[in-house]
Coordinates of C-alpha atoms and ligand atoms in Angstrom, one line a residue:
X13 CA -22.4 11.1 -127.5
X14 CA -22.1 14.1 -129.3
X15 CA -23.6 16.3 -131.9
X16 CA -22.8 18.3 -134.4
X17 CA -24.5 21.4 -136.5
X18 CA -23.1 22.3 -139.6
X19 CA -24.8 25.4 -141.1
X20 CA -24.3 28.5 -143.2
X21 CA -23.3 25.6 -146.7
X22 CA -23.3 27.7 -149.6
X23 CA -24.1 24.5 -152.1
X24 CA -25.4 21.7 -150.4
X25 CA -25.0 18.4 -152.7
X26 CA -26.8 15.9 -151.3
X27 CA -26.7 13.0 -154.0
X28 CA -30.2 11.9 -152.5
X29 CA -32.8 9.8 -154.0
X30 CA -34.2 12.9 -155.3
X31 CA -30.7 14.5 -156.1
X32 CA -31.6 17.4 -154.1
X33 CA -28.8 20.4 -153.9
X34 CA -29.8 22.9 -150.9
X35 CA -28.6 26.9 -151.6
X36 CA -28.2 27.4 -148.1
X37 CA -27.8 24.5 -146.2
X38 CA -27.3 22.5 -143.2
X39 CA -26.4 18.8 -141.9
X40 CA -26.8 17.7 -137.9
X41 CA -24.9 14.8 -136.8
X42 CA -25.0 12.9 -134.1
X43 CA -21.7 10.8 -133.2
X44 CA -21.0 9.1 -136.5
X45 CA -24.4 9.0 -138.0
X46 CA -26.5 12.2 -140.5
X47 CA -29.8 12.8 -138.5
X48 CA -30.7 15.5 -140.5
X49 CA -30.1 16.9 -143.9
X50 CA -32.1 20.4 -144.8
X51 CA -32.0 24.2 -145.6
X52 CA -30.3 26.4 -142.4
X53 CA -34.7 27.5 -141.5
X54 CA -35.1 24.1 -141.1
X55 CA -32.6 22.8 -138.4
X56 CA -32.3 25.9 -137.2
X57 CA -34.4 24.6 -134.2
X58 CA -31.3 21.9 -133.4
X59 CA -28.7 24.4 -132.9
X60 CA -29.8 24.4 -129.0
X61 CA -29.2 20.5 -128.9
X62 CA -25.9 20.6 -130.8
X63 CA -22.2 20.5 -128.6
X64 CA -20.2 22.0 -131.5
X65 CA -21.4 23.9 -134.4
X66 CA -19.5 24.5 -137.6
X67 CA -20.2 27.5 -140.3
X68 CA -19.5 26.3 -143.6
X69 CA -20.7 29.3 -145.6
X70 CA -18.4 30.0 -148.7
X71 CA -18.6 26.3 -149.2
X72 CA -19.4 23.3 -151.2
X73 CA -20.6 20.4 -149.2
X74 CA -21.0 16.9 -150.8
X75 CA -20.8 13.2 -149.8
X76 CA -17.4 12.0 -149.6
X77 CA -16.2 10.1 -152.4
X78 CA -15.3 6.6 -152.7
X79 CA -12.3 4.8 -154.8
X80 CA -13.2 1.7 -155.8
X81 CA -9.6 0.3 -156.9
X82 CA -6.3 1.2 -156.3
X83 CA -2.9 -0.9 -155.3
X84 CA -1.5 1.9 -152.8
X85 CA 1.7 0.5 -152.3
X86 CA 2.6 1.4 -155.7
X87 CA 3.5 4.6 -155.0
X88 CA 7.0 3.6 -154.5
X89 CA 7.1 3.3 -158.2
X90 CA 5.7 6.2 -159.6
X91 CA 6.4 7.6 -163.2
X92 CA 8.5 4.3 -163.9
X93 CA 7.9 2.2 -167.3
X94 CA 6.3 5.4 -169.0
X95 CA 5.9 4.1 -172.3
X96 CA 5.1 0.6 -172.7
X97 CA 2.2 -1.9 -172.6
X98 CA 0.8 -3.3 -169.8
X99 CA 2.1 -6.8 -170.0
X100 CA 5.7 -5.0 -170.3
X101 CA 4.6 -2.6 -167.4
X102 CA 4.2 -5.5 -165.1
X103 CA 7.1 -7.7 -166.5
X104 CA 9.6 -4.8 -165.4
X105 CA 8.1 -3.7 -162.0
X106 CA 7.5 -7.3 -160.7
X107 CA 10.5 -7.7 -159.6
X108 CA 10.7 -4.7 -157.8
X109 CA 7.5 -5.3 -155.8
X110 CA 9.2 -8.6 -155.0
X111 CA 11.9 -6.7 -152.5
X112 CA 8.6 -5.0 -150.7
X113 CA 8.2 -5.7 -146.7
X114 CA 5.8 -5.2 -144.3
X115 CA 7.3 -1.6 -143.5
X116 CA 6.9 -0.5 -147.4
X117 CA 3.4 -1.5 -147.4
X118 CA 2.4 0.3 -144.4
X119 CA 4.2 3.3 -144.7
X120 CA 3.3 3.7 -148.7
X121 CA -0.5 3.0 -147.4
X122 CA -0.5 5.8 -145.2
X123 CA 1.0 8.2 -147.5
X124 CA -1.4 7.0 -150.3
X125 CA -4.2 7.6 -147.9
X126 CA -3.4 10.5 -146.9
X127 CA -3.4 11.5 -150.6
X128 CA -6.8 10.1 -151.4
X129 CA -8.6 12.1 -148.2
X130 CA -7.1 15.2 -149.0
X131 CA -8.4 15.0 -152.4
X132 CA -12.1 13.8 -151.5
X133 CA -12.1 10.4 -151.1
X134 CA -13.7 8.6 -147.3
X135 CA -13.7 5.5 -148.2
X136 CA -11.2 3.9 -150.2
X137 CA -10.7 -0.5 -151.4
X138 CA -7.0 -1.0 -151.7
X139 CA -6.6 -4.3 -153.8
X140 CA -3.0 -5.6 -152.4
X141 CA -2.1 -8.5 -154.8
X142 CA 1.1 -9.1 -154.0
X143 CA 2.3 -10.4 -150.8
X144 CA 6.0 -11.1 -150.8
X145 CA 8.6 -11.6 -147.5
X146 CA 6.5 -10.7 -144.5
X147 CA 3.8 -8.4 -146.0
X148 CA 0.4 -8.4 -144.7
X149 CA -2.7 -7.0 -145.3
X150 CA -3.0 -6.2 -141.7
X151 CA -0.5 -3.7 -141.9
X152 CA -2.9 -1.3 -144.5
X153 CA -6.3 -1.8 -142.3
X154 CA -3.7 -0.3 -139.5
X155 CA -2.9 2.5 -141.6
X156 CA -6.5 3.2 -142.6
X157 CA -7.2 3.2 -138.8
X158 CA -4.3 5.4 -138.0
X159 CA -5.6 7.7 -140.6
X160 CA -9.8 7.3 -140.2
X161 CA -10.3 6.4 -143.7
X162 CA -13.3 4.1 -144.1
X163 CA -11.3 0.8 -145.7
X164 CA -12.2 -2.0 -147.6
X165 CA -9.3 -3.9 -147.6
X166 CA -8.8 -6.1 -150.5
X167 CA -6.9 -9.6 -149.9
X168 CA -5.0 -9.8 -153.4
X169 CA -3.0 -12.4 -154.8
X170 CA -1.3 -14.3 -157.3
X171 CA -0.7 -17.9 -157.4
X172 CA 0.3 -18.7 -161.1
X173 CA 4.1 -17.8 -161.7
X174 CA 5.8 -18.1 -164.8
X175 CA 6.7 -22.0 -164.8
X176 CA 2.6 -22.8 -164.5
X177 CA 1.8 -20.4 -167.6
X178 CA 1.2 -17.0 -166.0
X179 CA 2.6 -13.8 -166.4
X180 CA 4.7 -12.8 -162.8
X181 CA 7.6 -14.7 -161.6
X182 CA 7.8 -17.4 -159.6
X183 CA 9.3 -15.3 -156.5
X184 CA 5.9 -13.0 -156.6
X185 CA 3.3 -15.8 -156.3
X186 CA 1.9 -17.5 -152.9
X187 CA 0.5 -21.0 -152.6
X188 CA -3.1 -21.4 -153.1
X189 CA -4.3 -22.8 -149.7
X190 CA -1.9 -20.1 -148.1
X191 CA -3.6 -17.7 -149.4
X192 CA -7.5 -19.0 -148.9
X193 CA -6.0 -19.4 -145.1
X194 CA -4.9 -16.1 -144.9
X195 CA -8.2 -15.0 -146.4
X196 CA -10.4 -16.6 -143.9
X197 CA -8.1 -15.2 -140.9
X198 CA -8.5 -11.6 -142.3
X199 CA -12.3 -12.2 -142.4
X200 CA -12.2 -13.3 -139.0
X201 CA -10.3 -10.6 -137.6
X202 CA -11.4 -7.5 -139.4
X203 CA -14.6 -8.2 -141.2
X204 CA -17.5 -5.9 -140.4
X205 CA -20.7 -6.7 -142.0
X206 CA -22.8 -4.1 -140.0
X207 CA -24.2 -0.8 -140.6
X208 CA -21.4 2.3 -140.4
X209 CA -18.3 -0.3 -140.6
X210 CA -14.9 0.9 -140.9
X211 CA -13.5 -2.3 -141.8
X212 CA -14.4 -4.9 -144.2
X213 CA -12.6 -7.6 -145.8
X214 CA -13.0 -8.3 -150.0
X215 CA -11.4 -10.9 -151.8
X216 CA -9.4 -10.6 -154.9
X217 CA -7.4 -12.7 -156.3
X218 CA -5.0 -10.1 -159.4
X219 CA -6.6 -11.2 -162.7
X220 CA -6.9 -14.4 -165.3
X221 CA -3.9 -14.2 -166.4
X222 CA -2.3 -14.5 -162.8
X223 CA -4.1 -16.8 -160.5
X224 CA -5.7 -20.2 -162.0
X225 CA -9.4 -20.8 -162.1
X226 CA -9.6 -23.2 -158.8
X227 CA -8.1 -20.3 -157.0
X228 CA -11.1 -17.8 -158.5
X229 CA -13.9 -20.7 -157.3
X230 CA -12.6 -20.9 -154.1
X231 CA -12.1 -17.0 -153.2
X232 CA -16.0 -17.6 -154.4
X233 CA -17.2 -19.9 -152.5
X234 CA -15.0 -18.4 -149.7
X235 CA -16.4 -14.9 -149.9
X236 CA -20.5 -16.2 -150.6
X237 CA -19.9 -18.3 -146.6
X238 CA -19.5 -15.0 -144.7
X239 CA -22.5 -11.7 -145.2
X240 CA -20.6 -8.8 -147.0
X241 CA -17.5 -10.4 -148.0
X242 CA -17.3 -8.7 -151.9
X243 CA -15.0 -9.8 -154.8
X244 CA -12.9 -7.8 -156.9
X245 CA -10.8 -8.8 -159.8
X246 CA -9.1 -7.3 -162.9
X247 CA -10.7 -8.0 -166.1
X248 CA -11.1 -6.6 -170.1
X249 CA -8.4 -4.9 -168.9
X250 CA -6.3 -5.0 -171.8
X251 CA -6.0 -6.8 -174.8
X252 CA -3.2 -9.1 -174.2
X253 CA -5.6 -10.5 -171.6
X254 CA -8.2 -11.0 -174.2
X255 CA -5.6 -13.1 -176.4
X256 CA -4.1 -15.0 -172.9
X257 CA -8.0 -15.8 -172.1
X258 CA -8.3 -17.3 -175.4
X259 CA -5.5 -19.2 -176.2
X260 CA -4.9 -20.6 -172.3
X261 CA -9.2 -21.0 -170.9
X262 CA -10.5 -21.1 -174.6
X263 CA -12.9 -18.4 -173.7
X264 CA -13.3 -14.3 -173.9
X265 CA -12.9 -12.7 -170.3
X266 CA -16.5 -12.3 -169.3
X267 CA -17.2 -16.5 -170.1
X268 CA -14.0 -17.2 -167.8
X269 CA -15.6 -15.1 -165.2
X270 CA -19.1 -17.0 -165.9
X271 CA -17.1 -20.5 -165.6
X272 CA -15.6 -19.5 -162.2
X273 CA -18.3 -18.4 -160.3
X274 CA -18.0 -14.6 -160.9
X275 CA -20.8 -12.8 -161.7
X276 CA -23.3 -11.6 -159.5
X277 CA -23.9 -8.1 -157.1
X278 CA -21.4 -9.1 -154.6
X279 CA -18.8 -9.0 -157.7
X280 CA -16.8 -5.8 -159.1
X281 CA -14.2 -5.7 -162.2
X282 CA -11.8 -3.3 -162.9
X283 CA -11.7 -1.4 -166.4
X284 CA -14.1 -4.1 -168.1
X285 CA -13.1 -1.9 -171.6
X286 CA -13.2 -4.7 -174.2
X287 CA -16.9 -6.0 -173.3
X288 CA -19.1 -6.3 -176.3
X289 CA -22.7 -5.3 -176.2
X290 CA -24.1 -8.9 -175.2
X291 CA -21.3 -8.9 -171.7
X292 CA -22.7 -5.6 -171.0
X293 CA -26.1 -7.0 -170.8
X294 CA -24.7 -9.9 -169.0
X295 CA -23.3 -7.5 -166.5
X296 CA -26.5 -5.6 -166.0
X297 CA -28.7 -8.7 -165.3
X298 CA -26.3 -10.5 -163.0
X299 CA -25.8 -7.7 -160.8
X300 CA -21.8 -7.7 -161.7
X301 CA -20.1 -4.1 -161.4
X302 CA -17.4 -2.5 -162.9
X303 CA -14.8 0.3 -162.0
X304 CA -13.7 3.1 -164.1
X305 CA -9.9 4.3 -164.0
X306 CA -9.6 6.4 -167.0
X307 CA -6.3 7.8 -165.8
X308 CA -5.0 4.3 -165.9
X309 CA -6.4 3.5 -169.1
X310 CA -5.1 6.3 -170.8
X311 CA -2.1 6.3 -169.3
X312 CA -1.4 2.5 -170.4
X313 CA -3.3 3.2 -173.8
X314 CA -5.8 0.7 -173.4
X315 CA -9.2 2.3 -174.5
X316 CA -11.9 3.8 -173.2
X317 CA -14.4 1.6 -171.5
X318 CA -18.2 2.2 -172.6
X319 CA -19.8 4.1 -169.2
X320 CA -22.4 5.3 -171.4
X321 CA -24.0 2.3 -172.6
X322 CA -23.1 0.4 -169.4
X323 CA -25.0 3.2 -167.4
X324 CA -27.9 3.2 -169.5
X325 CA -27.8 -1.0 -169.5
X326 CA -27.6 -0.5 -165.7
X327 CA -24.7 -1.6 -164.9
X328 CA -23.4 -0.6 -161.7
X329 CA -20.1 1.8 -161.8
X330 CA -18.1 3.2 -160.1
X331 CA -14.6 5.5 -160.1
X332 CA -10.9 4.2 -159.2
X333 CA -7.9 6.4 -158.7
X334 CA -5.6 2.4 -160.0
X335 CA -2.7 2.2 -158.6
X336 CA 0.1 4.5 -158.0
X337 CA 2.2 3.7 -160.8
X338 CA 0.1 2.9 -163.5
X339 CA -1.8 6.3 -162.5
X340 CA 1.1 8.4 -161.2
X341 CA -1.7 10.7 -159.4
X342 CA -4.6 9.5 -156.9
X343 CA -7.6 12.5 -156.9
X344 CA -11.0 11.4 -157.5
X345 CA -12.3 14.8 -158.2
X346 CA -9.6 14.2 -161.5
X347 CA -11.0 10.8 -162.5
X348 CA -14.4 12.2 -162.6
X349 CA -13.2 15.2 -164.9
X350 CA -11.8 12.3 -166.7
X351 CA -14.6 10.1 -167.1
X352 CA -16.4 13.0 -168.0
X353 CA -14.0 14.0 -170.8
X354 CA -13.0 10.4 -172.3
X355 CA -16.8 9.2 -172.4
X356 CA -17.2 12.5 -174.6
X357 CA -14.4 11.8 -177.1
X358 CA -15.4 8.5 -177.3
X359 CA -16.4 6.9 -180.5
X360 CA -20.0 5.6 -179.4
X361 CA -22.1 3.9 -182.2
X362 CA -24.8 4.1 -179.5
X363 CA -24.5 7.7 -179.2
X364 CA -24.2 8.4 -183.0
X365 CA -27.8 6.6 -183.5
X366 CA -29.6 8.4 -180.9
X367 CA -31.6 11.3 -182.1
X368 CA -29.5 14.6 -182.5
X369 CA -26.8 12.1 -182.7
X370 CA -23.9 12.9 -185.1
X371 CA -23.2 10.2 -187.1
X372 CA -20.2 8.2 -188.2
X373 CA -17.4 8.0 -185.8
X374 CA -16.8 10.9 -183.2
X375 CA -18.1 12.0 -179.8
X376 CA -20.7 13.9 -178.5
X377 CA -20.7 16.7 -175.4
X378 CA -23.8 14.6 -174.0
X379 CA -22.1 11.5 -173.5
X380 CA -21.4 12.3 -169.9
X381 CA -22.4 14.8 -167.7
X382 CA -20.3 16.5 -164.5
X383 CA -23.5 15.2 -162.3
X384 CA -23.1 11.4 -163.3
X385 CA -19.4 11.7 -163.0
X386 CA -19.7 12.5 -159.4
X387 CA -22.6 10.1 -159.2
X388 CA -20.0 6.9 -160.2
X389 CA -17.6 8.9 -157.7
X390 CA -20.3 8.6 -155.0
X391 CA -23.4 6.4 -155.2
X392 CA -21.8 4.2 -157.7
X393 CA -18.6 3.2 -155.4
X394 CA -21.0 2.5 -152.7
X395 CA -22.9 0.5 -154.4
X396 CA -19.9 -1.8 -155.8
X397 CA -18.8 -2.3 -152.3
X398 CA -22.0 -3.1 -151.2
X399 CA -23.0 0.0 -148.7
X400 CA -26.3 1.2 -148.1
X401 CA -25.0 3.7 -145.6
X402 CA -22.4 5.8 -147.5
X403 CA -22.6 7.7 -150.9
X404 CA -25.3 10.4 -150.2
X405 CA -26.3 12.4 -147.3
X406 CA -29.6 12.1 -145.9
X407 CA -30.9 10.9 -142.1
X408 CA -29.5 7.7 -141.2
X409 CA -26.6 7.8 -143.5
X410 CA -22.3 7.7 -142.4
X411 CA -21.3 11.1 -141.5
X412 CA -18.9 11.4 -144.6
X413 CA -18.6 14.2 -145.7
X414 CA -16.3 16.6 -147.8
X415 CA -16.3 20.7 -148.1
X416 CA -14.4 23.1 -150.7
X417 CA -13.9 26.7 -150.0
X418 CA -15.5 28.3 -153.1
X419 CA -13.4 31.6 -153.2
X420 CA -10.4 30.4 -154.5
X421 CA -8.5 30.1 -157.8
X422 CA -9.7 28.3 -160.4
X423 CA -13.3 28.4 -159.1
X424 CA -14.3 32.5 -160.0
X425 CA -17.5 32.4 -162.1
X426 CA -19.0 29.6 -161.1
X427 CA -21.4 30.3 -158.2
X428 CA -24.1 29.3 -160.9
X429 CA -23.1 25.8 -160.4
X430 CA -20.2 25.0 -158.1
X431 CA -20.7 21.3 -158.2
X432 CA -20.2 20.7 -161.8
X433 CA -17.4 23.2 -161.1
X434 CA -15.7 20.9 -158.6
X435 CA -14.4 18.8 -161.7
X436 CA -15.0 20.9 -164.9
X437 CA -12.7 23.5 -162.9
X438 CA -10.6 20.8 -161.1
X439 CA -9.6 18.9 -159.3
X440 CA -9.6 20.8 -156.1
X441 CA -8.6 19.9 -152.7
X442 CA -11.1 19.7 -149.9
X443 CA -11.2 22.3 -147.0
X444 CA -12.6 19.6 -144.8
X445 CA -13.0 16.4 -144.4
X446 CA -15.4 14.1 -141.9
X447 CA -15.4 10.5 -142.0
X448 CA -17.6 8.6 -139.5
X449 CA -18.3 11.5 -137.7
X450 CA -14.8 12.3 -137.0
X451 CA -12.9 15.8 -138.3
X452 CA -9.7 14.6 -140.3
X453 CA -9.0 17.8 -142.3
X454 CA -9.9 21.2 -141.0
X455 CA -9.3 24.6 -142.9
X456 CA -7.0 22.3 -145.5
X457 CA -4.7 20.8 -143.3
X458 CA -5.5 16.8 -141.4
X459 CA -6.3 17.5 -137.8
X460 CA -4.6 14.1 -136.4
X461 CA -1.8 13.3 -138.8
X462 CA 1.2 14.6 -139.7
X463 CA 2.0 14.5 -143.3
X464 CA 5.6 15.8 -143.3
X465 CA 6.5 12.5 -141.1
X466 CA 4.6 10.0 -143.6
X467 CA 6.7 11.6 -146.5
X468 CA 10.2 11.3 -144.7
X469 CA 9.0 7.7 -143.6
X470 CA 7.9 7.2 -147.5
X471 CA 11.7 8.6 -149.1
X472 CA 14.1 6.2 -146.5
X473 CA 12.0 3.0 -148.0
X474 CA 12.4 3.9 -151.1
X475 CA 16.0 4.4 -150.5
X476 CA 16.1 0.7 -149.7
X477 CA 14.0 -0.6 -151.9
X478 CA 15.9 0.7 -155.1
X479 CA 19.8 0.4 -153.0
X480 CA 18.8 -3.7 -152.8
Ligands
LIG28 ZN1 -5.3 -2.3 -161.0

């Protein structure tokens, strides 16, 4: 057992039920758990029970974040296929992915992690969907223990090569009952349904337009037989999907998810940009949740998904870094600013017919504010991955927890309001870092892990991978 005072916190964001933010103040932890959550006055009277005590002052203290979809081992293909659509995006990097081992998913996990906790993020879902020569999923819930990043790992995969109608080749797709095997092996082994867990297990079979509908009902059925076993998928991602959706299943994205089983709260979707008002609603009432990469989106010039009128329909959703190489950087503090700033430029109907609204086509500033930016970062990624323990600070909660040094660059001017600051100034990196309790970056730099080595590691696979 031990305990833990931190005291002296500038800006206190709590992301509470009542959204409090505390000028002035303090957290006490005990082990891995918040036991208290107030001004400096009010725990003052704990500072004779605490072993260590830490003074924050000068800083920004929030929840740590959560990224809700990434593929981490694509970071041995950054900045490739720059300017093409997604179908040709994937077309030209399969086949790449296809030399990837065991070592080049491990090794690009940890440095992907790495990334992702110095930039804010706790706990992070890593959707692995392609499992060639001896990779396994084991290797990234490793990493993520190596490293102390909370980890939801997603089982990915693709079954439907080219000669059965799908999109990857043949030499990137696994058998079905393979991988529903494998599935129910990683549940068994890593799959933590209780309070605080640092390991759970999700299932995610890539998208339509690579796996085949049996393969989505069975992950399904699959995940519903064990408690906190989510599902995560890609979908109205793009809209060569769209098209493949409707000339191969007959149906628009959202129906093929309804005919397989998937929608409900134990579901999220990435992007979910081409919904129409009626899916949104069908999102809302069914629970089904939806993550936000507008980095990605942009970057592939897909559109912007609607976050405003999904928010105010009450649909869960969340933030996600994507992967590495459709992305090219992994900060969540950036996708919030982004969210923030593509929701604004956004053409919203919606938005135009509201009163004060501007009408016509165009955005408006009030489409999304700083605060629910950081609330998808936050609450809303906790939420998709089914935790009642992480996304906001308050007694009972994970010790997660992020701080930012206020007097530095970039942030001058601000004290008013430091939190919208963190992305309307950003992004920054975080000053500290505690995940479950444990210290994983003090004064800017990880306590246990040793960057420089990762990064040598990451540059002699990447050597290989492109020599082969
Ligand atoms: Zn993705």
């Amino acid at each position: 057992m031990s305990t833990l005072l931190v005291e002296n916190i500038d800006h206190l964001a709590t992301f509470d039920d009542a959204n409090r933010e505390i000028k002035g103040g303090a957290l006490f932890v005990r082990d891995n758990v918040i036991e208290a959550v107030g001004t400096n006055a009010e725990l003052a009277h704990l500072a004779a029970d605490a072993d260590n005590v830490l003074d924050l002052s000068g800083h920004l203290v929030m929840p740590g974040m959560v990224n809700t979809h990434h593929h981490m081992y694509q970071n041995l293909t950054r900045v490739m296929v720059q300017d093409d659509e997604l179908f040709v995006w994937l077309t030209t990097l399969y086949p790449i992915w296809a030399r990837l081992d065991d070592e080049a998913i491990y090794v690009s996990a940890r440095v992907a992690m790495a990334e992702l906790i110095a930039s804010g993020c706790t706990t992070s879902s890593d959707h692995l969907y392609i499992q060639p020569n001896n990779v396994r999923l084991d290797s990234t819930i490793q990493a993520a223990q190596e490293l102390g990043l909370r980890f939801h790992a997603a089982r990915g995969a693709m079954s439907r090569g080219k000669s059965q109608g799908g999109l990857p080749p043949d030499n990137c797709v696994e058998k079905e009952e393979d991988i529903l095997k494998d599935a129910e092996r990683l549940i068994q082994t890593y799959h933590d349904p209780s309070r605080h867990a640092m390991s759970r297990i999700v299932l995610a079979p890539c998208s339509p337009f690579s796996v085949t509908p049996g393969l989505m009902k069975e992950a399904a059925k699959l995940a519903r037989s064990h408690k906190g076993v989510h599902l995560h998928a890609h979908l109205a991602e793009d809209l060569d999907e769209e098209v493949y959706c409707r000339d191969i299943y007959g149906m628009r994205p959202v129906e093929f998810a309804d005919s397989v089983d998937w929608l409900g709260p134990d579901v999220w979707f990435a992007h979910a940009i081409f919904l129409d008002s009626g899916e949104i609603k069908t999102f809302a009432e069914t629970g089904t949740g939806m993550v936000h990469c507008p980095s990605a989106n942009m970057r592939c010039g897909q559109g912007i998904a609607k976050i405003r009128e999904m928010r105010d329909a009450g649909v869960t959703c969340g933030l996600g870094v994507d992967g590495s190489a459709s992305n090219d950087t992994s900060n969540l503090f950036l996708e919030a600013r982004l969210a923030q700033m593509l929701q604004r430029v956004a053409p919203h109907r919606y938005l135009s017919e509201a009163p004060g609204g501007r009408g016509g086509f165009g955005g408006s500033p009030k489409a999304l504010s700083a605060r629910e930016a950081l609330d998808m970062a936050t609450r809303g990624g906790a939420k998709l991955l089914g935790r009642d323990d992480i996304g906001y600070l308050a007694p009972g909660m994970s010790a997660d927890f992020i701080a930012v040094r206020l007097n530095q660059l970039g942030l001058s001017g601000t004290q008013r309001d430091p939190l919208a600051a963190m992305i309307m100034c950003g992004p920054f990196k975080v000053d500290y870092s505690f995940i479950n309790g444990r210290n994983i970056i003090r004064r800017g730099e990880f306590v246990h892990h040793d960057v420089e080595a990762s990064l040598a590691d990451h540059a002699r696979i990447m050597q290989r991978i492109y020599q082969q």
